[in-house]
Amino acid sequence: MYSEKVMDHFMNPRNVGEIEDADGVGEVGNAKCGDIMKIFLKIRDNRIVDVKFKTFGCGAAIASSSMATELIKGKTIDEALELTNKAVAEALDGLPPIKMHCSVLAEQAIKAAIEDYRRRQQEKQVNS
Ligand code: FES
Ligand code: FES
């Protein structure tokens, strides 16, 4: 049912954890099932220099978060915003159709973290 890459990222997820002094944090959840994904970003000169995640969800959600963090690490914010859940699933050599919605969490969590970063930047400008 799952590709080798999905199994690999599920068994050995990359970038698990938290960044204490993160520049942006995004949390999304699916109210129906209670699954939650949280993404932490460290950003320098508009580039994602570090990223960590915490996911409370199924194996597909964990593999998607792991792959998504790998795909955006080192990218600019604009490049990261273009990441779609389809691209994450493709990078994993596919997800079963009933598991595609789990990869949407990763895309949404990244977008939420970038929004949070931008909000903080604006606040800094207002306060300085
Ligand atoms: Fe909750 Fe898939 S069942 S996101
Ligand atoms: Fe809930 Fe995948 S995150 S089923």
Short mmCIF file of N, CA, C and O and ligand atoms in Angstrom, two decimals:
data_model
loop_
_atom_site.label_atom_id
_atom_site.label_comp_id
_atom_site.label_asym_id
_atom_site.label_seq_id
_atom_site.Cartn_x
_atom_site.Cartn_y
_atom_site.Cartn_z
N MET A 1 0.83 -1.20 0.00
CA MET A 1 0.00 0.00 0.00
C MET A 1 0.88 1.27 0.00
O MET A 1 0.57 2.23 -0.68
N TYR A 2 1.98 1.23 0.76
CA TYR A 2 2.85 2.42 0.82
C TYR A 2 4.15 2.20 0.07
O TYR A 2 4.71 1.10 0.08
N SER A 3 4.65 3.28 -0.56
CA SER A 3 5.92 3.20 -1.27
C SER A 3 7.07 3.06 -0.26
O SER A 3 6.90 3.35 0.93
N GLU A 4 8.23 2.64 -0.78
CA GLU A 4 9.39 2.53 0.09
C GLU A 4 9.75 3.87 0.72
O GLU A 4 10.17 3.95 1.87
N LYS A 5 9.59 4.93 -0.08
CA LYS A 5 9.95 6.26 0.43
C LYS A 5 9.04 6.67 1.58
O LYS A 5 9.47 7.26 2.56
N VAL A 6 7.74 6.35 1.45
CA VAL A 6 6.81 6.67 2.54
C VAL A 6 7.25 5.92 3.80
O VAL A 6 7.33 6.50 4.89
N MET A 7 7.54 4.63 3.62
CA MET A 7 7.95 3.83 4.78
C MET A 7 9.23 4.38 5.40
O MET A 7 9.36 4.47 6.62
N ASP A 8 10.17 4.78 4.54
CA ASP A 8 11.44 5.31 5.04
C ASP A 8 11.20 6.59 5.85
O ASP A 8 11.72 6.73 6.96
N HIS A 9 10.41 7.50 5.31
CA HIS A 9 10.19 8.76 6.02
C HIS A 9 9.30 8.58 7.25
O HIS A 9 9.32 9.39 8.17
N PHE A 10 8.52 7.50 7.25
CA PHE A 10 7.70 7.21 8.44
C PHE A 10 8.58 6.59 9.53
O PHE A 10 8.50 6.98 10.70
N MET A 11 9.47 5.67 9.14
CA MET A 11 10.31 5.00 10.12
C MET A 11 11.44 5.90 10.61
O MET A 11 11.85 5.82 11.77
N ASN A 12 11.98 6.73 9.71
CA ASN A 12 13.09 7.63 10.06
C ASN A 12 12.74 9.07 9.68
O ASN A 12 13.37 9.63 8.77
N PRO A 13 11.76 9.64 10.32
CA PRO A 13 11.36 10.99 9.91
C PRO A 13 12.49 12.01 10.09
O PRO A 13 13.23 11.95 11.08
N ARG A 14 12.65 12.89 9.10
CA ARG A 14 13.68 13.94 9.16
C ARG A 14 13.10 15.18 9.83
O ARG A 14 11.93 15.49 9.66
N ASN A 15 13.96 15.90 10.52
CA ASN A 15 13.59 17.21 11.07
C ASN A 15 12.45 17.17 12.09
O ASN A 15 11.61 18.05 12.13
N VAL A 16 12.43 16.14 12.91
CA VAL A 16 11.42 16.07 13.96
C VAL A 16 11.85 16.93 15.13
O VAL A 16 13.03 16.95 15.47
N GLY A 17 10.92 17.63 15.73
CA GLY A 17 11.21 18.37 16.95
C GLY A 17 10.66 19.77 16.91
O GLY A 17 9.71 20.06 16.18
N GLU A 18 11.26 20.62 17.73
CA GLU A 18 10.80 22.00 17.83
C GLU A 18 11.99 22.92 17.66
O GLU A 18 13.11 22.52 17.92
N ILE A 19 11.73 24.17 17.25
CA ILE A 19 12.78 25.19 17.27
C ILE A 19 12.32 26.22 18.30
O ILE A 19 11.27 26.85 18.12
N GLU A 20 13.09 26.34 19.36
CA GLU A 20 12.61 27.19 20.47
C GLU A 20 12.46 28.64 20.09
O GLU A 20 11.49 29.27 20.46
N ASP A 21 13.45 29.19 19.36
CA ASP A 21 13.36 30.59 18.98
C ASP A 21 12.97 30.71 17.51
O ASP A 21 13.56 31.47 16.75
N ALA A 22 11.96 29.97 17.14
CA ALA A 22 11.51 29.96 15.74
C ALA A 22 11.05 31.34 15.31
O ALA A 22 10.56 32.13 16.12
N ASP A 23 11.23 31.63 14.01
CA ASP A 23 10.76 32.91 13.47
C ASP A 23 9.31 32.82 13.01
O ASP A 23 8.64 33.84 12.83
N GLY A 24 8.84 31.62 12.81
CA GLY A 24 7.45 31.43 12.42
C GLY A 24 6.99 30.04 12.83
O GLY A 24 7.74 29.08 12.69
N VAL A 25 5.77 29.96 13.37
CA VAL A 25 5.23 28.67 13.78
C VAL A 25 3.83 28.53 13.18
O VAL A 25 3.04 29.47 13.24
N GLY A 26 3.56 27.40 12.60
CA GLY A 26 2.25 27.17 12.01
C GLY A 26 1.66 25.89 12.54
O GLY A 26 2.34 24.87 12.61
N GLU A 27 0.40 25.96 12.94
CA GLU A 27 -0.26 24.76 13.42
C GLU A 27 -1.58 24.60 12.70
O GLU A 27 -2.36 25.55 12.61
N VAL A 28 -1.80 23.44 12.16
CA VAL A 28 -3.08 23.18 11.52
C VAL A 28 -3.60 21.85 12.04
O VAL A 28 -2.84 21.00 12.50
N GLY A 29 -4.90 21.71 11.95
CA GLY A 29 -5.49 20.46 12.41
C GLY A 29 -6.73 20.14 11.63
O GLY A 29 -7.29 20.98 10.94
N ASN A 30 -7.10 18.90 11.72
CA ASN A 30 -8.33 18.47 11.12
C ASN A 30 -9.29 18.18 12.27
O ASN A 30 -9.09 17.24 13.03
N ALA A 31 -10.30 19.04 12.40
CA ALA A 31 -11.18 18.95 13.57
C ALA A 31 -11.92 17.62 13.61
O ALA A 31 -12.24 17.11 14.68
N LYS A 32 -12.15 17.04 12.45
CA LYS A 32 -12.93 15.80 12.41
C LYS A 32 -12.23 14.65 13.10
O LYS A 32 -12.85 13.87 13.80
N CYS A 33 -10.92 14.54 12.87
CA CYS A 33 -10.21 13.38 13.41
C CYS A 33 -9.25 13.76 14.53
O CYS A 33 -8.72 12.89 15.21
N GLY A 34 -9.00 15.07 14.70
CA GLY A 34 -8.12 15.49 15.78
C GLY A 34 -6.65 15.46 15.42
O GLY A 34 -5.80 15.68 16.28
N ASP A 35 -6.31 15.18 14.17
CA ASP A 35 -4.90 15.16 13.77
C ASP A 35 -4.35 16.58 13.73
O ASP A 35 -5.02 17.50 13.28
N ILE A 36 -3.11 16.72 14.19
CA ILE A 36 -2.50 18.05 14.30
C ILE A 36 -1.09 18.02 13.72
O ILE A 36 -0.36 17.05 13.92
N MET A 37 -0.73 19.09 13.03
CA MET A 37 0.64 19.21 12.54
C MET A 37 1.16 20.60 12.86
O MET A 37 0.47 21.60 12.67
N LYS A 38 2.38 20.63 13.38
CA LYS A 38 2.98 21.90 13.76
C LYS A 38 4.33 22.03 13.07
O LYS A 38 5.12 21.08 13.09
N ILE A 39 4.58 23.19 12.46
CA ILE A 39 5.85 23.43 11.74
C ILE A 39 6.55 24.64 12.34
O ILE A 39 5.90 25.67 12.60
N PHE A 40 7.83 24.51 12.56
CA PHE A 40 8.66 25.61 13.09
C PHE A 40 9.67 26.02 12.04
O PHE A 40 10.36 25.15 11.48
N LEU A 41 9.80 27.32 11.79
CA LEU A 41 10.73 27.80 10.77
C LEU A 41 11.73 28.77 11.36
O LEU A 41 11.41 29.60 12.21
N LYS A 42 12.96 28.64 10.86
CA LYS A 42 14.01 29.61 11.17
C LYS A 42 14.32 30.27 9.83
O LYS A 42 14.65 29.59 8.85
N ILE A 43 14.20 31.59 9.77
CA ILE A 43 14.34 32.28 8.49
C ILE A 43 15.39 33.38 8.56
O ILE A 43 15.42 34.17 9.51
N ARG A 44 16.28 33.36 7.57
CA ARG A 44 17.32 34.40 7.45
C ARG A 44 17.30 34.92 6.03
O ARG A 44 17.37 34.12 5.08
N ASP A 45 17.23 36.24 5.87
CA ASP A 45 17.24 36.85 4.54
C ASP A 45 16.25 36.15 3.60
O ASP A 45 16.60 35.79 2.47
N ASN A 46 15.04 35.97 4.11
CA ASN A 46 13.98 35.37 3.28
C ASN A 46 14.20 33.92 2.91
O ASN A 46 13.52 33.39 2.03
N ARG A 47 15.15 33.28 3.57
CA ARG A 47 15.43 31.88 3.25
C ARG A 47 15.20 31.01 4.48
O ARG A 47 15.51 31.41 5.60
N ILE A 48 14.66 29.83 4.26
CA ILE A 48 14.39 28.90 5.37
C ILE A 48 15.69 28.16 5.68
O ILE A 48 16.11 27.30 4.91
N VAL A 49 16.31 28.55 6.78
CA VAL A 49 17.60 27.94 7.12
C VAL A 49 17.43 26.73 8.02
O VAL A 49 18.32 25.89 8.11
N ASP A 50 16.28 26.64 8.69
CA ASP A 50 16.03 25.44 9.49
C ASP A 50 14.52 25.23 9.60
O ASP A 50 13.75 26.19 9.57
N VAL A 51 14.14 23.99 9.74
CA VAL A 51 12.72 23.67 9.87
C VAL A 51 12.58 22.39 10.67
O VAL A 51 13.38 21.46 10.54
N LYS A 52 11.58 22.40 11.56
CA LYS A 52 11.30 21.20 12.36
C LYS A 52 9.78 21.01 12.39
O LYS A 52 9.02 21.94 12.20
N PHE A 53 9.38 19.79 12.67
CA PHE A 53 7.94 19.55 12.74
C PHE A 53 7.57 18.59 13.85
O PHE A 53 8.39 17.79 14.32
N LYS A 54 6.30 18.72 14.25
CA LYS A 54 5.70 17.76 15.16
C LYS A 54 4.35 17.40 14.59
O LYS A 54 3.56 18.29 14.25
N THR A 55 4.11 16.13 14.47
CA THR A 55 2.85 15.70 13.88
C THR A 55 2.18 14.67 14.75
O THR A 55 2.81 13.70 15.17
N PHE A 56 0.91 14.93 15.02
CA PHE A 56 0.09 13.95 15.71
C PHE A 56 -0.87 13.43 14.65
O PHE A 56 -1.87 14.06 14.35
N GLY A 57 -0.49 12.33 14.02
CA GLY A 57 -1.34 11.84 12.94
C GLY A 57 -0.86 10.48 12.49
O GLY A 57 -0.03 9.84 13.15
N CYS A 58 -1.35 10.07 11.35
CA CYS A 58 -1.04 8.74 10.86
C CYS A 58 0.33 8.69 10.19
O CYS A 58 0.99 9.73 10.03
N GLY A 59 0.74 7.53 9.74
CA GLY A 59 2.02 7.37 9.08
C GLY A 59 2.17 8.23 7.84
O GLY A 59 3.24 8.80 7.60
N ALA A 60 1.12 8.36 7.06
CA ALA A 60 1.18 9.18 5.84
C ALA A 60 1.39 10.65 6.21
O ALA A 60 2.11 11.37 5.51
N ALA A 61 0.79 11.08 7.30
CA ALA A 61 0.96 12.47 7.73
C ALA A 61 2.40 12.71 8.19
O ALA A 61 3.00 13.74 7.90
N ILE A 62 2.95 11.75 8.89
CA ILE A 62 4.33 11.89 9.38
C ILE A 62 5.31 11.87 8.20
O ILE A 62 6.19 12.72 8.11
N ALA A 63 5.11 10.94 7.27
CA ALA A 63 5.97 10.88 6.09
C ALA A 63 5.85 12.16 5.27
O ALA A 63 6.85 12.69 4.78
N SER A 64 4.63 12.70 5.15
CA SER A 64 4.43 13.94 4.38
C SER A 64 5.13 15.11 5.05
O SER A 64 5.76 15.94 4.38
N SER A 65 5.04 15.20 6.38
CA SER A 65 5.70 16.30 7.08
C SER A 65 7.20 16.20 6.89
O SER A 65 7.88 17.19 6.63
N SER A 66 7.72 14.98 7.03
CA SER A 66 9.15 14.77 6.92
C SER A 66 9.63 15.18 5.52
O SER A 66 10.59 15.94 5.38
N MET A 67 8.95 14.70 4.50
CA MET A 67 9.34 15.03 3.13
C MET A 67 9.18 16.53 2.87
O MET A 67 10.04 17.17 2.26
N ALA A 68 8.09 17.12 3.37
CA ALA A 68 7.85 18.54 3.12
C ALA A 68 8.95 19.39 3.75
O ALA A 68 9.43 20.35 3.13
N THR A 69 9.41 19.03 4.94
CA THR A 69 10.47 19.81 5.57
C THR A 69 11.76 19.69 4.76
O THR A 69 12.48 20.66 4.59
N GLU A 70 12.01 18.50 4.22
CA GLU A 70 13.21 18.32 3.39
C GLU A 70 13.12 19.18 2.13
O GLU A 70 14.11 19.74 1.68
N LEU A 71 11.91 19.27 1.58
CA LEU A 71 11.74 20.00 0.31
C LEU A 71 11.87 21.51 0.49
O LEU A 71 12.25 22.22 -0.44
N ILE A 72 11.54 22.04 1.67
CA ILE A 72 11.59 23.51 1.81
C ILE A 72 12.88 23.99 2.48
O ILE A 72 13.16 25.18 2.47
N LYS A 73 13.64 23.09 3.04
CA LYS A 73 14.88 23.51 3.72
C LYS A 73 15.83 24.14 2.70
O LYS A 73 16.11 23.54 1.66
N GLY A 74 16.30 25.36 3.01
CA GLY A 74 17.22 26.04 2.11
C GLY A 74 16.53 26.84 1.01
O GLY A 74 17.18 27.56 0.27
N LYS A 75 15.19 26.69 0.93
CA LYS A 75 14.45 27.42 -0.10
C LYS A 75 14.07 28.82 0.39
O LYS A 75 14.07 29.09 1.59
N THR A 76 13.73 29.69 -0.55
CA THR A 76 13.22 31.00 -0.16
C THR A 76 11.76 30.83 0.28
O THR A 76 11.13 29.80 0.01
N ILE A 77 11.25 31.86 0.96
CA ILE A 77 9.87 31.82 1.42
C ILE A 77 8.92 31.64 0.24
O ILE A 77 7.97 30.85 0.30
N ASP A 78 9.18 32.38 -0.84
CA ASP A 78 8.29 32.29 -2.00
C ASP A 78 8.29 30.89 -2.60
O ASP A 78 7.25 30.37 -2.99
N GLU A 79 9.46 30.28 -2.64
CA GLU A 79 9.54 28.92 -3.17
C GLU A 79 8.77 27.96 -2.26
O GLU A 79 8.06 27.08 -2.74
N ALA A 80 8.89 28.16 -0.96
CA ALA A 80 8.21 27.27 -0.01
C ALA A 80 6.69 27.41 -0.13
O ALA A 80 5.95 26.44 0.01
N LEU A 81 6.24 28.63 -0.42
CA LEU A 81 4.79 28.85 -0.55
C LEU A 81 4.22 28.12 -1.76
O LEU A 81 3.03 27.86 -1.82
N GLU A 82 5.08 27.83 -2.72
CA GLU A 82 4.61 27.14 -3.93
C GLU A 82 4.49 25.63 -3.75
O GLU A 82 3.95 24.95 -4.61
N LEU A 83 5.01 25.13 -2.63
CA LEU A 83 4.96 23.69 -2.41
C LEU A 83 3.51 23.23 -2.24
O LEU A 83 2.79 23.73 -1.38
N THR A 84 3.11 22.27 -3.05
CA THR A 84 1.75 21.74 -2.94
C THR A 84 1.79 20.35 -2.33
O THR A 84 2.83 19.69 -2.32
N ASN A 85 0.65 19.93 -1.82
CA ASN A 85 0.60 18.59 -1.24
C ASN A 85 0.83 17.54 -2.33
O ASN A 85 1.35 16.47 -2.06
N LYS A 86 0.46 17.87 -3.57
CA LYS A 86 0.71 16.95 -4.69
C LYS A 86 2.20 16.72 -4.88
O LYS A 86 2.65 15.60 -5.11
N ALA A 87 2.96 17.83 -4.80
CA ALA A 87 4.41 17.71 -4.98
C ALA A 87 5.01 16.88 -3.85
O ALA A 87 5.93 16.09 -4.07
N VAL A 88 4.49 17.05 -2.65
CA VAL A 88 4.98 16.25 -1.51
C VAL A 88 4.68 14.78 -1.76
O VAL A 88 5.55 13.91 -1.60
N ALA A 89 3.46 14.49 -2.18
CA ALA A 89 3.07 13.10 -2.44
C ALA A 89 3.91 12.50 -3.56
O ALA A 89 4.32 11.34 -3.49
N GLU A 90 4.17 13.30 -4.61
CA GLU A 90 4.98 12.81 -5.73
C GLU A 90 6.41 12.49 -5.27
O GLU A 90 7.00 11.50 -5.67
N ALA A 91 6.94 13.37 -4.42
CA ALA A 91 8.30 13.16 -3.91
C ALA A 91 8.37 11.87 -3.09
O ALA A 91 9.43 11.28 -2.95
N LEU A 92 7.23 11.47 -2.55
CA LEU A 92 7.18 10.23 -1.76
C LEU A 92 6.84 9.02 -2.65
O LEU A 92 6.53 7.95 -2.14
N ASP A 93 6.86 9.23 -3.96
CA ASP A 93 6.45 8.19 -4.92
C ASP A 93 5.00 7.80 -4.74
O ASP A 93 4.62 6.64 -4.92
N GLY A 94 4.20 8.77 -4.35
CA GLY A 94 2.76 8.55 -4.30
C GLY A 94 2.24 8.18 -2.92
O GLY A 94 2.96 7.62 -2.10
N LEU A 95 0.97 8.54 -2.70
CA LEU A 95 0.26 8.16 -1.48
C LEU A 95 -1.05 7.51 -1.92
O LEU A 95 -1.59 7.88 -2.96
N PRO A 96 -1.54 6.58 -1.14
CA PRO A 96 -2.84 6.01 -1.50
C PRO A 96 -3.90 7.12 -1.52
O PRO A 96 -3.83 8.03 -0.69
N PRO A 97 -4.84 7.07 -2.44
CA PRO A 97 -5.84 8.15 -2.57
C PRO A 97 -6.50 8.53 -1.24
O PRO A 97 -6.68 9.71 -0.95
N ILE A 98 -6.83 7.55 -0.41
CA ILE A 98 -7.52 7.90 0.83
C ILE A 98 -6.58 8.58 1.83
O ILE A 98 -7.02 9.05 2.87
N LYS A 99 -5.29 8.64 1.49
CA LYS A 99 -4.32 9.28 2.39
C LYS A 99 -3.85 10.63 1.86
O LYS A 99 -3.01 11.28 2.49
N MET A 100 -4.37 11.05 0.73
CA MET A 100 -3.92 12.32 0.16
C MET A 100 -4.22 13.49 1.10
O MET A 100 -3.46 14.45 1.19
N HIS A 101 -5.35 13.42 1.79
CA HIS A 101 -5.72 14.56 2.65
C HIS A 101 -4.71 14.76 3.77
O HIS A 101 -4.58 15.86 4.29
N CYS A 102 -3.99 13.71 4.15
CA CYS A 102 -3.00 13.84 5.21
C CYS A 102 -1.85 14.74 4.76
O CYS A 102 -1.29 15.49 5.55
N SER A 103 -1.50 14.66 3.45
CA SER A 103 -0.41 15.49 2.95
C SER A 103 -0.83 16.95 2.86
O SER A 103 0.01 17.85 2.83
N VAL A 104 -2.14 17.20 2.80
CA VAL A 104 -2.62 18.58 2.77
C VAL A 104 -2.24 19.30 4.06
O VAL A 104 -1.94 20.50 4.06
N LEU A 105 -2.22 18.56 5.16
CA LEU A 105 -1.84 19.16 6.44
C LEU A 105 -0.45 19.79 6.35
O LEU A 105 -0.22 20.87 6.88
N ALA A 106 0.48 19.10 5.68
CA ALA A 106 1.86 19.61 5.59
C ALA A 106 1.89 20.92 4.81
O ALA A 106 2.53 21.89 5.24
N GLU A 107 1.21 20.94 3.68
CA GLU A 107 1.16 22.17 2.87
C GLU A 107 0.56 23.32 3.70
O GLU A 107 1.10 24.42 3.73
N GLN A 108 -0.53 23.03 4.38
CA GLN A 108 -1.20 24.08 5.15
C GLN A 108 -0.35 24.56 6.33
O GLN A 108 -0.33 25.74 6.64
N ALA A 109 0.33 23.63 6.98
CA ALA A 109 1.13 24.01 8.14
C ALA A 109 2.30 24.91 7.73
O ALA A 109 2.64 25.87 8.43
N ILE A 110 2.90 24.62 6.58
CA ILE A 110 4.00 25.45 6.08
C ILE A 110 3.47 26.85 5.77
O ILE A 110 4.07 27.86 6.15
N LYS A 111 2.33 26.91 5.09
CA LYS A 111 1.76 28.23 4.76
C LYS A 111 1.43 29.01 6.03
O LYS A 111 1.67 30.21 6.12
N ALA A 112 0.89 28.32 7.03
CA ALA A 112 0.54 28.98 8.28
C ALA A 112 1.79 29.51 8.99
O ALA A 112 1.79 30.60 9.56
N ALA A 113 2.88 28.75 8.93
CA ALA A 113 4.13 29.17 9.59
C ALA A 113 4.71 30.40 8.88
O ALA A 113 5.23 31.30 9.54
N ILE A 114 4.61 30.44 7.57
CA ILE A 114 5.12 31.60 6.83
C ILE A 114 4.25 32.83 7.10
O ILE A 114 4.76 33.93 7.27
N GLU A 115 2.94 32.62 7.18
CA GLU A 115 2.05 33.73 7.54
C GLU A 115 2.41 34.29 8.91
O GLU A 115 2.43 35.49 9.12
N ASP A 116 2.66 33.38 9.84
CA ASP A 116 3.03 33.78 11.19
C ASP A 116 4.34 34.59 11.16
O ASP A 116 4.45 35.63 11.81
N TYR A 117 5.29 34.14 10.36
CA TYR A 117 6.56 34.86 10.22
C TYR A 117 6.32 36.27 9.69
O TYR A 117 6.84 37.25 10.22
N ARG A 118 5.49 36.37 8.66
CA ARG A 118 5.23 37.69 8.06
C ARG A 118 4.52 38.62 9.03
O ARG A 118 4.79 39.81 9.08
N ARG A 119 3.60 38.07 9.81
CA ARG A 119 2.89 38.86 10.81
C ARG A 119 3.88 39.41 11.82
O ARG A 119 3.85 40.57 12.20
N ARG A 120 4.81 38.55 12.25
CA ARG A 120 5.81 39.00 13.23
C ARG A 120 6.71 40.08 12.65
O ARG A 120 7.08 41.02 13.35
N GLN A 121 7.07 39.94 11.38
CA GLN A 121 7.92 40.94 10.74
C GLN A 121 7.21 42.30 10.71
O GLN A 121 7.81 43.33 10.98
N GLN A 122 5.92 42.27 10.39
CA GLN A 122 5.15 43.53 10.35
C GLN A 122 5.08 44.16 11.72
O GLN A 122 5.22 45.37 11.86
N GLU A 123 4.87 43.32 12.74
CA GLU A 123 4.82 43.84 14.10
C GLU A 123 6.12 44.50 14.48
O GLU A 123 6.14 45.55 15.11
N LYS A 124 7.22 43.88 14.07
CA LYS A 124 8.54 44.45 14.38
C LYS A 124 8.68 45.82 13.75
O LYS A 124 9.20 46.73 14.36
N GLN A 125 8.22 45.93 12.51
CA GLN A 125 8.33 47.22 11.82
C GLN A 125 7.50 48.29 12.51
O GLN A 125 7.92 49.41 12.66
N VAL A 126 6.31 47.89 12.95
CA VAL A 126 5.41 48.83 13.62
C VAL A 126 6.04 49.31 14.93
O VAL A 126 5.94 50.48 15.29
N ASN A 127 6.70 48.39 15.62
CA ASN A 127 7.24 48.71 16.94
C ASN A 127 8.63 49.37 16.90
O ASN A 127 9.15 49.73 17.93
N SER A 128 9.21 49.46 15.71
CA SER A 128 10.55 50.03 15.69
C SER A 128 10.53 51.44 15.11
O SER A 128 9.56 51.88 14.58
FE1 FES B 1 -7.22 13.26 10.08
FE2 FES B 1 -6.42 12.24 7.91
S1 FES B 1 -7.79 11.40 9.28
S2 FES B 1 -6.10 14.21 8.62
FE1 FES B 2 -5.15 11.44 9.99
FE2 FES B 2 -3.59 10.80 8.02
S1 FES B 2 -3.35 12.41 9.40
S2 FES B 2 -5.37 9.79 8.64
#
